[in-house]
Amino acid sequence: MNTTTMNEPDARENEAKAEVTIEQKETEGLSQGQIVRRRFFRHRAALISMIVLAFIIILAFTSVGVNLWGLRIPGWWQYSWDEIPPKVNNGVPTMTLWPLQFGDHPFGQDEVGRDIFAVVMRGTQQSVMVMVIAGVVASIIGVVVGAIAGYYGKMTDSVLMRFTDIIITIPLIVIGSVLGNAFGSLGAAVLGVVIGLFAWTTMARLVRGEFLTLREREFVDAARVSGARDRRIIFRHILPNSVGVIVVNATLLMAGAILLESSLSFLGFGVQSPDTSLGKIISENQAAFSTRPWIFWWPGVFIIAIALCVNFIGDGLRDAFDPRQKKMPSERAMARAGRASGPIAPTVDTTPSTDAHMVDVGIQTAYTGEDIVNFNDPRREEPGDVQHKPLDPER
């Protein structure tokens, strides 16, 4: 007889306990930094992007050397970006995939004979420099403005946020074009600072929102009661708890900065001659698009690769810093945790046995045999039938 009670809530509770056990075992005895690092390294796209981005940066700064403010360190590549060697193979790229060989000019040569590999590496240096400097400057300004506005509130918050709204209303490409035309000849570092001075608005708004939430927490009240100054509370208590939002948006700022720099250089308002950047390479060789398309392939590939790598790294950092981002354990891990926490109550089958005999009584179905405990005949009692007799199927 199938009269056992349903036990599905207990089964679900045991499964939840198994999942909690897995999460606790993964982070047991680890600091917050170790947990973030482990989560980041599990993000395959972010890890691969970090390796690719590091390879691009190392290749760019070691191949043609560094020339910064008069200090020049030579690289291992045989040509420089400002050198014009004799043309080889009419400027066509000498690199082949099978058999793999690079030749003297793997990326080809432009119309005057400059080695495209050397020029692209120098452009990558300048674009990466602008990206990093603009991201750092914009992050610092955005964090300071957002922290002060979110912590003090009231009139301070209103003044700073209205100033932020004014900066937001002006298109960044217009500001960059005007200032880039004026300061682009001073080098990539100055252009990065100029871009960073006007790209901090998004960071400021996000940090302000975090501070508005965190300033009401108990640890901030405890710091105030203990006599801590506002500066210490902002930078030693609240700011470390906002590091996830800051780091993720700093990477997004860097990705936007390299795209903005490429756009400004393509329009002629970015890095000026005799130096170059990835956007400037494309701009200088527009007329050769139909005859020498390889000049456009490599700068475009490096712009896309750098921007995608930075975005994927930001995505991995967001998952690593957000405690709500949990990886679903596999069925094998769930089963292992379930065995460790004890036996799970079996799910009870309440379907009637197939051996039971059924008869139709009116519009109801009745079961006969061992499963029947009591049965009340729903039909009217017939005259003379004082006592109920056993159910007659033919009745």
CSV table of C-alpha atoms in Angstrom, one decimal:
chain,number,residue,atom,x,y,z
A,1,MET,CA,0.0,0.0,0.0
A,2,ASN,CA,1.5,3.4,-1.1
A,3,THR,CA,0.5,5.6,1.9
A,4,THR,CA,3.9,7.2,2.6
A,5,THR,CA,4.2,11.0,3.0
A,6,MET,CA,5.7,13.4,0.5
A,7,ASN,CA,9.2,14.5,1.4
A,8,GLU,CA,10.1,16.8,-1.4
A,9,PRO,CA,10.9,19.9,0.8
A,10,ASP,CA,13.5,17.8,2.8
A,11,ALA,CA,15.1,16.8,-0.5
A,12,ARG,CA,15.3,20.4,-1.7
A,13,GLU,CA,16.7,21.5,1.6
A,14,ASN,CA,19.4,18.8,1.5
A,15,GLU,CA,20.4,19.9,-2.1
A,16,ALA,CA,20.7,23.5,-0.9
A,17,LYS,CA,22.8,22.4,2.0
A,18,ALA,CA,25.0,20.5,-0.4
A,19,GLU,CA,25.4,23.6,-2.6
A,20,VAL,CA,26.3,25.7,0.5
A,21,THR,CA,28.8,23.1,1.6
A,22,ILE,CA,30.5,23.3,-1.8
A,23,GLU,CA,30.7,27.1,-1.7
A,24,GLN,CA,32.0,27.1,1.9
A,25,LYS,CA,34.6,24.4,1.1
A,26,GLU,CA,35.9,26.4,-1.9
A,27,THR,CA,36.5,29.6,0.2
A,28,GLU,CA,37.3,28.1,3.6
A,29,GLY,CA,40.5,29.6,5.1
A,30,LEU,CA,41.0,32.1,2.2
A,31,SER,CA,41.3,35.9,2.5
A,32,GLN,CA,39.2,38.2,0.3
A,33,GLY,CA,42.1,38.8,-2.0
A,34,GLN,CA,42.6,35.1,-2.5
A,35,ILE,CA,38.9,34.5,-3.2
A,36,VAL,CA,38.9,37.3,-5.8
A,37,ARG,CA,42.1,36.0,-7.4
A,38,ARG,CA,40.7,32.4,-7.6
A,39,ARG,CA,37.4,33.6,-9.1
A,40,PHE,CA,39.3,35.7,-11.7
A,41,PHE,CA,41.6,32.9,-12.8
A,42,ARG,CA,38.5,30.7,-13.3
A,43,HIS,CA,37.2,33.2,-15.9
A,44,ARG,CA,38.8,31.7,-19.0
A,45,ALA,CA,38.1,34.6,-21.3
A,46,ALA,CA,39.6,37.1,-18.9
A,47,LEU,CA,42.6,35.0,-18.3
A,48,ILE,CA,43.3,34.5,-22.0
A,49,SER,CA,42.7,38.2,-22.7
A,50,MET,CA,45.2,39.1,-20.0
A,51,ILE,CA,47.8,36.9,-21.6
A,52,VAL,CA,47.1,38.2,-25.1
A,53,LEU,CA,47.2,41.9,-23.8
A,54,ALA,CA,50.5,41.2,-22.0
A,55,PHE,CA,52.0,39.7,-25.1
A,56,ILE,CA,50.9,42.7,-27.3
A,57,ILE,CA,52.4,45.2,-24.8
A,58,ILE,CA,55.7,43.3,-24.5
A,59,LEU,CA,56.0,42.8,-28.2
A,60,ALA,CA,55.3,46.5,-28.9
A,61,PHE,CA,57.8,47.9,-26.3
A,62,THR,CA,60.6,45.4,-27.0
A,63,SER,CA,60.5,45.1,-30.7
A,64,VAL,CA,61.3,48.7,-31.8
A,65,GLY,CA,62.5,50.0,-28.5
A,66,VAL,CA,61.3,53.0,-26.6
A,67,ASN,CA,61.7,56.7,-27.5
A,68,LEU,CA,60.3,58.9,-24.8
A,69,TRP,CA,61.3,62.5,-24.2
A,70,GLY,CA,64.7,62.1,-25.8
A,71,LEU,CA,65.5,58.8,-24.1
A,72,ARG,CA,65.8,56.1,-26.7
A,73,ILE,CA,66.3,52.4,-25.9
A,74,PRO,CA,66.8,50.3,-29.1
A,75,GLY,CA,64.8,47.1,-29.6
A,76,TRP,CA,65.5,43.7,-31.2
A,77,TRP,CA,63.7,44.5,-34.6
A,78,GLN,CA,66.1,45.5,-37.4
A,79,TYR,CA,64.1,48.5,-38.6
A,80,SER,CA,62.8,51.6,-36.9
A,81,TRP,CA,59.4,53.3,-37.5
A,82,ASP,CA,61.1,56.4,-39.0
A,83,GLU,CA,63.5,54.4,-41.2
A,84,ILE,CA,62.9,54.0,-45.0
A,85,PRO,CA,64.7,50.8,-46.2
A,86,PRO,CA,64.6,49.7,-49.9
A,87,LYS,CA,61.4,48.0,-51.0
A,88,VAL,CA,61.3,44.2,-51.0
A,89,ASN,CA,58.8,42.2,-53.1
A,90,ASN,CA,57.1,45.5,-54.1
A,91,GLY,CA,56.0,46.1,-50.5
A,92,VAL,CA,53.9,42.9,-50.2
A,93,PRO,CA,54.1,41.2,-46.8
A,94,THR,CA,56.8,38.5,-46.7
A,95,MET,CA,55.2,36.5,-43.9
A,96,THR,CA,53.8,33.1,-45.0
A,97,LEU,CA,51.9,30.6,-42.8
A,98,TRP,CA,53.0,27.4,-44.6
A,99,PRO,CA,55.9,27.0,-44.4
A,100,LEU,CA,56.0,29.5,-41.5
A,101,GLN,CA,58.5,32.3,-42.2
A,102,PHE,CA,58.5,36.0,-41.5
A,103,GLY,CA,61.0,37.5,-43.9
A,104,ASP,CA,62.3,41.0,-43.7
A,105,HIS,CA,58.9,42.8,-43.8
A,106,PRO,CA,56.3,40.4,-42.3
A,107,PHE,CA,53.6,43.1,-42.4
A,108,GLY,CA,54.7,44.6,-45.7
A,109,GLN,CA,55.8,48.1,-46.6
A,110,ASP,CA,53.9,51.3,-47.4
A,111,GLU,CA,54.3,53.4,-50.5
A,112,VAL,CA,57.5,55.1,-49.4
A,113,GLY,CA,59.0,51.9,-48.1
A,114,ARG,CA,58.6,52.1,-44.3
A,115,ASP,CA,58.3,48.8,-42.5
A,116,ILE,CA,54.7,48.4,-41.4
A,117,PHE,CA,55.6,46.1,-38.5
A,118,ALA,CA,57.8,48.8,-37.0
A,119,VAL,CA,55.2,51.5,-37.6
A,120,VAL,CA,52.4,49.4,-36.1
A,121,MET,CA,54.5,48.6,-33.0
A,122,ARG,CA,55.2,52.3,-32.5
A,123,GLY,CA,51.5,53.1,-32.9
A,124,THR,CA,50.6,50.4,-30.4
A,125,GLN,CA,53.0,51.9,-27.9
A,126,GLN,CA,51.4,55.3,-28.3
A,127,SER,CA,47.9,54.0,-28.1
A,128,VAL,CA,48.6,51.9,-25.1
A,129,MET,CA,50.2,54.8,-23.3
A,130,VAL,CA,47.2,57.0,-24.0
A,131,MET,CA,44.9,54.3,-22.8
A,132,VAL,CA,46.7,53.7,-19.5
A,133,ILE,CA,47.3,57.4,-18.7
A,134,ALA,CA,43.7,58.4,-19.6
A,135,GLY,CA,42.3,55.5,-17.5
A,136,VAL,CA,44.4,56.4,-14.5
A,137,VAL,CA,43.7,60.1,-14.6
A,138,ALA,CA,39.9,59.7,-15.2
A,139,SER,CA,39.7,57.0,-12.4
A,140,ILE,CA,41.5,59.3,-9.8
A,141,ILE,CA,39.3,62.3,-10.6
A,142,GLY,CA,36.1,60.2,-10.7
A,143,VAL,CA,36.8,58.5,-7.4
A,144,VAL,CA,37.7,61.7,-5.6
A,145,VAL,CA,34.6,63.6,-6.9
A,146,GLY,CA,32.2,60.7,-6.4
A,147,ALA,CA,33.6,59.9,-2.9
A,148,ILE,CA,33.2,63.5,-1.7
A,149,ALA,CA,29.8,63.9,-3.2
A,150,GLY,CA,28.5,60.6,-1.9
A,151,TYR,CA,29.9,61.0,1.6
A,152,TYR,CA,29.0,64.6,2.5
A,153,GLY,CA,25.8,64.8,0.4
A,154,LYS,CA,23.5,67.8,0.7
A,155,MET,CA,24.9,71.0,-0.9
A,156,THR,CA,28.3,69.4,-1.7
A,157,ASP,CA,26.6,66.6,-3.6
A,158,SER,CA,24.4,69.0,-5.5
A,159,VAL,CA,27.2,71.2,-6.6
A,160,LEU,CA,29.5,68.4,-7.7
A,161,MET,CA,26.8,66.5,-9.5
A,162,ARG,CA,25.6,69.6,-11.4
A,163,PHE,CA,29.1,70.2,-12.5
A,164,THR,CA,29.3,66.6,-13.6
A,165,ASP,CA,26.1,67.0,-15.6
A,166,ILE,CA,27.6,70.0,-17.4
A,167,ILE,CA,30.6,67.9,-18.4
A,168,ILE,CA,28.4,65.0,-19.6
A,169,THR,CA,26.3,67.3,-21.8
A,170,ILE,CA,29.4,68.2,-23.9
A,171,PRO,CA,30.3,65.4,-26.4
A,172,LEU,CA,33.6,63.9,-25.5
A,173,ILE,CA,34.7,63.6,-29.1
A,174,VAL,CA,34.2,67.4,-29.5
A,175,ILE,CA,36.3,68.2,-26.4
A,176,GLY,CA,38.9,65.7,-27.5
A,177,SER,CA,39.1,67.2,-31.0
A,178,VAL,CA,39.6,70.7,-29.7
A,179,LEU,CA,42.1,69.8,-27.0
A,180,GLY,CA,43.8,67.1,-29.1
A,181,ASN,CA,44.5,69.6,-31.8
A,182,ALA,CA,46.1,72.0,-29.3
A,183,PHE,CA,48.1,69.4,-27.2
A,184,GLY,CA,48.5,66.4,-29.6
A,185,SER,CA,51.9,67.7,-30.8
A,186,LEU,CA,53.2,67.4,-27.2
A,187,GLY,CA,53.1,63.6,-27.3
A,188,ALA,CA,50.9,60.7,-26.3
A,189,ALA,CA,51.3,61.2,-22.6
A,190,VAL,CA,49.9,64.8,-22.7
A,191,LEU,CA,47.1,63.6,-24.9
A,192,GLY,CA,46.2,60.9,-22.4
A,193,VAL,CA,46.1,63.4,-19.6
A,194,VAL,CA,43.8,65.7,-21.6
A,195,ILE,CA,41.4,62.8,-22.4
A,196,GLY,CA,41.4,61.7,-18.7
A,197,LEU,CA,40.5,65.2,-17.6
A,198,PHE,CA,37.1,64.9,-19.3
A,199,ALA,CA,36.4,61.1,-19.1
A,200,TRP,CA,35.8,60.8,-15.4
A,201,THR,CA,32.0,61.5,-15.2
A,202,THR,CA,30.8,57.9,-15.3
A,203,MET,CA,33.2,56.8,-12.6
A,204,ALA,CA,32.1,59.7,-10.4
A,205,ARG,CA,28.4,58.8,-10.6
A,206,LEU,CA,29.1,55.1,-9.9
A,207,VAL,CA,31.4,55.9,-6.9
A,208,ARG,CA,28.8,58.4,-5.6
A,209,GLY,CA,26.1,55.7,-5.6
A,210,GLU,CA,28.4,53.3,-3.7
A,211,PHE,CA,29.2,55.8,-1.1
A,212,LEU,CA,25.6,56.8,-0.6
A,213,THR,CA,24.9,53.2,0.3
A,214,LEU,CA,28.1,52.4,2.3
A,215,ARG,CA,28.0,55.6,4.5
A,216,GLU,CA,24.9,54.2,6.3
A,217,ARG,CA,26.6,50.9,7.3
A,218,GLU,CA,27.5,50.0,10.9
A,219,PHE,CA,31.3,50.0,10.4
A,220,VAL,CA,31.1,53.7,9.3
A,221,ASP,CA,29.1,54.6,12.4
A,222,ALA,CA,31.7,52.7,14.5
A,223,ALA,CA,34.5,54.7,12.9
A,224,ARG,CA,32.7,58.0,13.6
A,225,VAL,CA,32.2,57.0,17.2
A,226,SER,CA,35.8,56.1,17.7
A,227,GLY,CA,36.8,59.7,16.5
A,228,ALA,CA,38.1,58.9,13.0
A,229,ARG,CA,38.3,61.9,10.7
A,230,ASP,CA,36.3,62.2,7.5
A,231,ARG,CA,39.3,61.7,5.3
A,232,ARG,CA,40.2,58.5,7.1
A,233,ILE,CA,36.7,57.2,6.9
A,234,ILE,CA,36.5,57.9,3.2
A,235,PHE,CA,39.9,56.5,2.1
A,236,ARG,CA,40.4,53.7,4.8
A,237,HIS,CA,37.0,52.4,5.5
A,238,ILE,CA,34.5,53.1,2.6
A,239,LEU,CA,36.8,53.2,-0.4
A,240,PRO,CA,38.2,49.7,0.0
A,241,ASN,CA,34.7,48.4,0.0
A,242,SER,CA,34.1,50.1,-3.4
A,243,VAL,CA,37.2,48.7,-5.0
A,244,GLY,CA,35.2,46.3,-7.2
A,245,VAL,CA,33.2,49.0,-8.9
A,246,ILE,CA,36.3,51.2,-9.3
A,247,VAL,CA,38.5,48.5,-10.9
A,248,VAL,CA,35.8,47.3,-13.3
A,249,ASN,CA,34.9,50.8,-14.5
A,250,ALA,CA,38.6,51.7,-14.8
A,251,THR,CA,39.1,48.9,-17.3
A,252,LEU,CA,36.0,50.2,-19.2
A,253,LEU,CA,37.5,53.7,-19.2
A,254,MET,CA,40.7,52.3,-20.7
A,255,ALA,CA,38.9,50.5,-23.5
A,256,GLY,CA,36.9,53.7,-24.3
A,257,ALA,CA,40.1,55.8,-24.2
A,258,ILE,CA,42.0,53.7,-26.8
A,259,LEU,CA,39.0,53.9,-29.1
A,260,LEU,CA,38.7,57.6,-28.6
A,261,GLU,CA,42.4,58.1,-29.3
A,262,SER,CA,42.2,56.1,-32.5
A,263,SER,CA,39.2,58.2,-33.6
A,264,LEU,CA,40.9,61.5,-32.8
A,265,SER,CA,44.1,60.4,-34.6
A,266,PHE,CA,42.2,59.2,-37.6
A,267,LEU,CA,40.5,62.7,-37.8
A,268,GLY,CA,43.9,64.4,-37.4
A,269,PHE,CA,43.3,65.7,-33.9
A,270,GLY,CA,45.3,63.1,-31.9
A,271,VAL,CA,49.0,62.2,-32.0
A,272,GLN,CA,50.8,64.5,-34.5
A,273,SER,CA,53.7,63.9,-36.8
A,274,PRO,CA,56.5,62.9,-36.7
A,275,ASP,CA,55.1,60.4,-34.2
A,276,THR,CA,52.3,58.0,-35.0
A,277,SER,CA,49.5,55.9,-33.5
A,278,LEU,CA,47.2,53.2,-34.7
A,279,GLY,CA,44.5,55.6,-35.8
A,280,LYS,CA,47.0,57.9,-37.5
A,281,ILE,CA,48.4,54.9,-39.5
A,282,ILE,CA,45.0,54.3,-41.0
A,283,SER,CA,44.4,58.0,-41.6
A,284,GLU,CA,47.7,58.5,-43.4
A,285,ASN,CA,47.2,55.6,-45.8
A,286,GLN,CA,43.5,56.1,-46.8
A,287,ALA,CA,44.4,56.5,-50.5
A,288,ALA,CA,46.2,53.1,-50.5
A,289,PHE,CA,43.2,51.1,-49.4
A,290,SER,CA,42.5,49.5,-52.8
A,291,THR,CA,46.2,48.9,-53.7
A,292,ARG,CA,47.8,48.0,-50.4
A,293,PRO,CA,45.1,46.8,-48.0
A,294,TRP,CA,47.5,45.1,-45.6
A,295,ILE,CA,48.4,48.6,-44.3
A,296,PHE,CA,44.9,48.7,-42.8
A,297,TRP,CA,44.7,45.1,-41.6
A,298,TRP,CA,47.3,45.2,-38.9
A,299,PRO,CA,46.4,48.6,-37.2
A,300,GLY,CA,42.7,47.5,-37.2
A,301,VAL,CA,43.6,44.1,-35.8
A,302,PHE,CA,45.6,45.6,-32.9
A,303,ILE,CA,42.9,48.2,-32.1
A,304,ILE,CA,40.2,45.5,-31.9
A,305,ALA,CA,42.4,43.1,-30.0
A,306,ILE,CA,43.4,45.6,-27.3
A,307,ALA,CA,39.9,46.9,-26.8
A,308,LEU,CA,38.4,43.4,-26.6
A,309,CYS,CA,41.1,42.2,-24.2
A,310,VAL,CA,40.5,45.1,-21.8
A,311,ASN,CA,36.7,44.5,-22.0
A,312,PHE,CA,37.1,40.8,-21.2
A,313,ILE,CA,39.4,41.5,-18.3
A,314,GLY,CA,36.9,44.0,-16.9
A,315,ASP,CA,34.2,41.3,-17.3
A,316,GLY,CA,36.3,38.9,-15.3
A,317,LEU,CA,37.0,41.4,-12.6
A,318,ARG,CA,33.3,42.2,-12.3
A,319,ASP,CA,32.6,38.5,-11.7
A,320,ALA,CA,35.5,38.2,-9.3
A,321,PHE,CA,34.6,41.1,-7.1
A,322,ASP,CA,30.8,40.5,-7.1
A,323,PRO,CA,29.9,38.0,-4.3
A,324,ARG,CA,26.6,37.4,-6.0
A,325,GLN,CA,28.3,35.8,-9.0
A,326,LYS,CA,28.4,32.2,-8.0
A,327,LYS,CA,29.5,29.3,-10.2
A,328,MET,CA,26.9,26.6,-10.4
A,329,PRO,CA,28.5,23.3,-9.1
A,330,SER,CA,28.4,20.3,-11.4
A,331,GLU,CA,26.2,17.3,-10.7
A,332,ARG,CA,29.3,15.3,-9.6
A,333,ALA,CA,30.3,18.0,-7.1
A,334,MET,CA,26.7,18.1,-5.8
A,335,ALA,CA,26.6,14.3,-5.4
A,336,ARG,CA,30.0,14.4,-3.6
A,337,ALA,CA,28.8,17.1,-1.2
A,338,GLY,CA,25.6,15.3,-0.6
A,339,ARG,CA,27.4,12.1,0.4
A,340,ALA,CA,29.7,14.1,2.7
A,341,SER,CA,26.7,15.8,4.4
A,342,GLY,CA,24.8,12.6,4.9
A,343,PRO,CA,22.1,10.5,3.1
A,344,ILE,CA,19.4,12.5,1.3
A,345,ALA,CA,15.8,11.4,2.0
A,346,PRO,CA,14.5,9.4,-0.9
A,347,THR,CA,11.7,10.9,-3.0
A,348,VAL,CA,8.5,9.0,-2.2
A,349,ASP,CA,6.4,7.7,-5.1
A,350,THR,CA,2.7,8.3,-4.4
A,351,THR,CA,1.3,6.9,-7.6
A,352,PRO,CA,-1.1,4.1,-6.9
A,353,SER,CA,0.1,0.6,-7.5
A,354,THR,CA,-0.7,-1.0,-10.8
A,355,ASP,CA,-1.9,-4.1,-9.0
A,356,ALA,CA,-4.8,-2.3,-7.5
A,357,HIS,CA,-8.2,-3.1,-9.0
A,358,MET,CA,-10.3,-0.1,-10.1
A,359,VAL,CA,-14.0,0.2,-10.7
A,360,ASP,CA,-16.0,3.2,-11.8
A,361,VAL,CA,-18.8,4.4,-9.5
A,362,GLY,CA,-20.8,7.1,-11.2
A,363,ILE,CA,-18.2,9.8,-12.1
A,364,GLN,CA,-15.7,8.7,-9.5
A,365,THR,CA,-13.1,6.0,-9.6
A,366,ALA,CA,-12.8,3.7,-6.6
A,367,TYR,CA,-10.0,1.3,-5.8
A,368,THR,CA,-10.7,-2.2,-4.5
A,369,GLY,CA,-8.4,-4.7,-2.8
A,370,GLU,CA,-5.9,-4.1,-0.1
A,371,ASP,CA,-5.6,-0.3,-0.7
A,372,ILE,CA,-9.2,0.3,0.4
A,373,VAL,CA,-9.7,1.3,4.0
A,374,ASN,CA,-13.1,2.9,3.9
A,375,PHE,CA,-15.5,3.5,1.1
A,376,ASN,CA,-18.7,5.4,1.2
A,377,ASP,CA,-21.1,4.8,-1.6
A,378,PRO,CA,-22.1,8.2,-3.0
A,379,ARG,CA,-25.4,6.9,-4.4
A,380,ARG,CA,-28.7,7.2,-2.6
A,381,GLU,CA,-29.6,4.5,-0.3
A,382,GLU,CA,-32.2,2.1,-1.8
A,383,PRO,CA,-35.4,1.2,0.1
A,384,GLY,CA,-34.9,-1.8,2.3
A,385,ASP,CA,-31.2,-1.6,2.2
A,386,VAL,CA,-30.7,-0.9,5.9
A,387,GLN,CA,-27.1,-1.9,6.1
A,388,HIS,CA,-24.5,-1.4,3.4
A,389,LYS,CA,-23.5,-4.6,1.8
A,390,PRO,CA,-20.2,-5.2,0.0
A,391,LEU,CA,-20.0,-3.2,-3.2
A,392,ASP,CA,-21.4,-5.1,-6.1
A,393,PRO,CA,-19.8,-4.1,-9.4
A,394,GLU,CA,-23.0,-4.9,-11.3
A,395,ARG,CA,-25.1,-2.7,-9.1
